[in-house]
Amino acid sequence: LKNNIKINNITFVLKEKEENDGNNICRLNSKDINFPLYFRNRKDGDYIILKNSNVKKKIKEIMIENKLPISQRITYPILIDSNNNIIWIPGIKKSKFCSKKNEKYDIIIECKEREENYE
């Protein structure tokens, strides 16, 4: 994971400080995850452990609920760590690994420019 990566029409920026706490912001505590972090596409059977509930949910179901077209579901970037834990579906859902503003974190990633009609 490097600063200012653009995948499809989503740009990822590492930030020093951010007041927003929506799904376009991912705060991470480097002690809770295994490096390196990287982006990949969804694979069959992928699931995320949701923030605040510890419930496992399939990535495919989340993408369908968020009305992502099939063409986007195939190529949508997902942030994972070196243990293949799904950390974040940018702009859509956070995992248990993402911190809130009032929790400990030392990494802030923002996704920008998520366009509804990218191919």
PDB file of C-alpha atoms in Angstrom:
ATOM      1  CA  LEU A   1       0.000   0.000   0.000  1.00  0.00           C
ATOM      2  CA  LYS A   2       1.495   3.263  -1.128  1.00  0.00           C
ATOM      3  CA  ASN A   3       0.173   6.794  -1.108  1.00  0.00           C
ATOM      4  CA  ASN A   4      -2.022   8.032  -3.965  1.00  0.00           C
ATOM      5  CA  ILE A   5      -2.807   4.701  -5.581  1.00  0.00           C
ATOM      6  CA  LYS A   6      -5.543   4.811  -8.184  1.00  0.00           C
ATOM      7  CA  ILE A   7      -7.473   1.598  -8.825  1.00  0.00           C
ATOM      8  CA  ASN A   8     -10.274   1.860 -11.345  1.00  0.00           C
ATOM      9  CA  ASN A   9     -11.684   5.311 -10.492  1.00  0.00           C
ATOM     10  CA  ILE A  10     -10.899   5.172  -6.789  1.00  0.00           C
ATOM     11  CA  THR A  11      -7.888   7.031  -5.430  1.00  0.00           C
ATOM     12  CA  PHE A  12      -6.419   5.977  -2.090  1.00  0.00           C
ATOM     13  CA  VAL A  13      -4.604   8.567  -0.007  1.00  0.00           C
ATOM     14  CA  LEU A  14      -2.658   8.104   3.224  1.00  0.00           C
ATOM     15  CA  LYS A  15      -3.568  10.935   5.603  1.00  0.00           C
ATOM     16  CA  GLU A  16      -2.023  12.413   8.723  1.00  0.00           C
ATOM     17  CA  LYS A  17      -5.339  13.587  10.179  1.00  0.00           C
ATOM     18  CA  GLU A  18      -9.006  13.200   9.253  1.00  0.00           C
ATOM     19  CA  GLU A  19     -12.166  14.269  11.078  1.00  0.00           C
ATOM     20  CA  ASN A  20     -14.600  12.280   8.906  1.00  0.00           C
ATOM     21  CA  ASP A  21     -15.492   8.773  10.077  1.00  0.00           C
ATOM     22  CA  GLY A  22     -17.550   7.434   7.165  1.00  0.00           C
ATOM     23  CA  ASN A  23     -16.976   4.311   5.069  1.00  0.00           C
ATOM     24  CA  ASN A  24     -14.547   6.235   2.858  1.00  0.00           C
ATOM     25  CA  ILE A  25     -12.088   6.462   5.791  1.00  0.00           C
ATOM     26  CA  CYS A  26     -10.210   3.484   7.238  1.00  0.00           C
ATOM     27  CA  ARG A  27      -8.222   3.949  10.450  1.00  0.00           C
ATOM     28  CA  LEU A  28      -5.875   1.121  11.376  1.00  0.00           C
ATOM     29  CA  ASN A  29      -3.722   0.239  14.352  1.00  0.00           C
ATOM     30  CA  SER A  30      -0.547  -1.283  12.911  1.00  0.00           C
ATOM     31  CA  LYS A  31      -0.385  -3.643  15.922  1.00  0.00           C
ATOM     32  CA  ASP A  32      -3.705  -5.291  14.917  1.00  0.00           C
ATOM     33  CA  ILE A  33      -2.831  -6.158  11.314  1.00  0.00           C
ATOM     34  CA  ASN A  34      -0.090  -7.978   9.416  1.00  0.00           C
ATOM     35  CA  PHE A  35       1.918  -6.137   6.791  1.00  0.00           C
ATOM     36  CA  PRO A  36       2.142  -5.663   3.921  1.00  0.00           C
ATOM     37  CA  LEU A  37      -1.340  -4.407   3.099  1.00  0.00           C
ATOM     38  CA  TYR A  38      -2.514  -4.710  -0.464  1.00  0.00           C
ATOM     39  CA  PHE A  39      -5.557  -4.494  -2.681  1.00  0.00           C
ATOM     40  CA  ARG A  40      -7.068  -7.362  -4.597  1.00  0.00           C
ATOM     41  CA  ASN A  41     -10.383  -8.279  -6.192  1.00  0.00           C
ATOM     42  CA  ARG A  42     -13.081 -10.337  -4.512  1.00  0.00           C
ATOM     43  CA  LYS A  43     -12.739 -14.117  -4.605  1.00  0.00           C
ATOM     44  CA  ASP A  44     -15.516 -16.682  -4.195  1.00  0.00           C
ATOM     45  CA  GLY A  45     -16.159 -17.340  -0.524  1.00  0.00           C
ATOM     46  CA  ASP A  46     -14.579 -14.083   0.704  1.00  0.00           C
ATOM     47  CA  TYR A  47     -16.077 -12.725   3.891  1.00  0.00           C
ATOM     48  CA  ILE A  48     -15.519  -9.775   6.190  1.00  0.00           C
ATOM     49  CA  ILE A  49     -15.907  -9.696   9.966  1.00  0.00           C
ATOM     50  CA  LEU A  50     -17.970  -6.553  10.425  1.00  0.00           C
ATOM     51  CA  LYS A  51     -17.015  -3.694  12.737  1.00  0.00           C
ATOM     52  CA  ASN A  52     -18.987  -3.578  16.032  1.00  0.00           C
ATOM     53  CA  SER A  53     -20.824  -6.879  15.538  1.00  0.00           C
ATOM     54  CA  ASN A  54     -18.148  -9.544  14.920  1.00  0.00           C
ATOM     55  CA  VAL A  55     -20.546 -11.033  12.367  1.00  0.00           C
ATOM     56  CA  LYS A  56     -19.090 -12.777   9.301  1.00  0.00           C
ATOM     57  CA  LYS A  57     -20.668 -11.557   6.090  1.00  0.00           C
ATOM     58  CA  LYS A  58     -19.923 -12.588   2.519  1.00  0.00           C
ATOM     59  CA  ILE A  59     -18.405  -9.868   0.348  1.00  0.00           C
ATOM     60  CA  LYS A  60     -20.669 -10.895  -2.533  1.00  0.00           C
ATOM     61  CA  GLU A  61     -23.791 -10.258  -0.395  1.00  0.00           C
ATOM     62  CA  ILE A  62     -22.514  -6.838   0.696  1.00  0.00           C
ATOM     63  CA  MET A  63     -21.836  -5.843  -2.905  1.00  0.00           C
ATOM     64  CA  ILE A  64     -25.312  -6.989  -3.990  1.00  0.00           C
ATOM     65  CA  GLU A  65     -26.930  -5.082  -1.084  1.00  0.00           C
ATOM     66  CA  ASN A  66     -25.015  -1.966  -2.154  1.00  0.00           C
ATOM     67  CA  LYS A  67     -26.292  -2.426  -5.710  1.00  0.00           C
ATOM     68  CA  LEU A  68     -22.868  -2.732  -7.318  1.00  0.00           C
ATOM     69  CA  PRO A  69     -23.263  -3.998 -10.890  1.00  0.00           C
ATOM     70  CA  ILE A  70     -21.681  -7.385 -11.633  1.00  0.00           C
ATOM     71  CA  SER A  71     -19.017  -5.691 -13.782  1.00  0.00           C
ATOM     72  CA  GLN A  72     -17.899  -3.660 -10.744  1.00  0.00           C
ATOM     73  CA  ARG A  73     -18.107  -6.558  -8.268  1.00  0.00           C
ATOM     74  CA  ILE A  74     -15.456  -8.424 -10.243  1.00  0.00           C
ATOM     75  CA  THR A  75     -12.935  -5.562 -10.219  1.00  0.00           C
ATOM     76  CA  TYR A  76     -13.775  -3.650  -7.020  1.00  0.00           C
ATOM     77  CA  PRO A  77     -10.646  -3.262  -4.835  1.00  0.00           C
ATOM     78  CA  ILE A  78     -10.655  -4.808  -1.354  1.00  0.00           C
ATOM     79  CA  LEU A  79      -7.955  -4.003   1.216  1.00  0.00           C
ATOM     80  CA  ILE A  80      -6.402  -7.072   2.840  1.00  0.00           C
ATOM     81  CA  ASP A  81      -3.421  -7.819   5.049  1.00  0.00           C
ATOM     82  CA  SER A  82      -0.716 -10.432   4.555  1.00  0.00           C
ATOM     83  CA  ASN A  83      -2.855 -13.066   6.356  1.00  0.00           C
ATOM     84  CA  ASN A  84      -5.612 -12.529   3.773  1.00  0.00           C
ATOM     85  CA  ASN A  85      -7.859 -10.856   6.374  1.00  0.00           C
ATOM     86  CA  ILE A  86     -10.267  -8.496   4.664  1.00  0.00           C
ATOM     87  CA  ILE A  87      -9.741  -5.112   6.276  1.00  0.00           C
ATOM     88  CA  TRP A  88     -11.985  -2.783   4.270  1.00  0.00           C
ATOM     89  CA  ILE A  89     -14.330  -2.614   1.310  1.00  0.00           C
ATOM     90  CA  PRO A  90     -13.586   1.031   0.423  1.00  0.00           C
ATOM     91  CA  GLY A  91     -16.603   3.298   0.600  1.00  0.00           C
ATOM     92  CA  ILE A  92     -18.855   0.374   1.560  1.00  0.00           C
ATOM     93  CA  LYS A  93     -17.965  -1.574   4.768  1.00  0.00           C
ATOM     94  CA  LYS A  94     -15.321  -1.680   7.477  1.00  0.00           C
ATOM     95  CA  SER A  95     -14.063  -4.761   9.282  1.00  0.00           C
ATOM     96  CA  LYS A  96     -13.300  -5.317  12.944  1.00  0.00           C
ATOM     97  CA  PHE A  97      -9.713  -4.251  12.141  1.00  0.00           C
ATOM     98  CA  CYS A  98     -10.772  -0.647  11.420  1.00  0.00           C
ATOM     99  CA  SER A  99     -10.628   1.769  14.355  1.00  0.00           C
ATOM    100  CA  LYS A 100     -13.007   4.572  15.229  1.00  0.00           C
ATOM    101  CA  LYS A 101     -11.792   8.144  15.772  1.00  0.00           C
ATOM    102  CA  ASN A 102     -11.703   7.647  19.548  1.00  0.00           C
ATOM    103  CA  GLU A 103      -9.797   4.321  19.365  1.00  0.00           C
ATOM    104  CA  LYS A 104      -6.063   3.738  18.885  1.00  0.00           C
ATOM    105  CA  TYR A 105      -4.791   4.008  15.306  1.00  0.00           C
ATOM    106  CA  ASP A 106      -1.671   5.145  13.483  1.00  0.00           C
ATOM    107  CA  ILE A 107      -2.699   4.747   9.827  1.00  0.00           C
ATOM    108  CA  ILE A 108      -5.480   6.637   8.040  1.00  0.00           C
ATOM    109  CA  ILE A 109      -6.481   5.732   4.480  1.00  0.00           C
ATOM    110  CA  GLU A 110      -9.084   7.665   2.531  1.00  0.00           C
ATOM    111  CA  CYS A 111     -10.768   6.596  -0.685  1.00  0.00           C
ATOM    112  CA  LYS A 112     -11.806   9.385  -3.035  1.00  0.00           C
ATOM    113  CA  GLU A 113     -13.732   9.672  -6.260  1.00  0.00           C
ATOM    114  CA  ARG A 114     -15.751   6.479  -6.108  1.00  0.00           C
ATOM    115  CA  GLU A 115     -17.745   6.905  -9.263  1.00  0.00           C
ATOM    116  CA  GLU A 116     -20.921   4.960  -9.744  1.00  0.00           C
ATOM    117  CA  ASN A 117     -20.359   4.374 -13.447  1.00  0.00           C
ATOM    118  CA  TYR A 118     -16.765   3.208 -13.707  1.00  0.00           C
ATOM    119  CA  GLU A 119     -15.992   0.175 -15.819  1.00  0.00           C
TER     120      GLU A 119
END
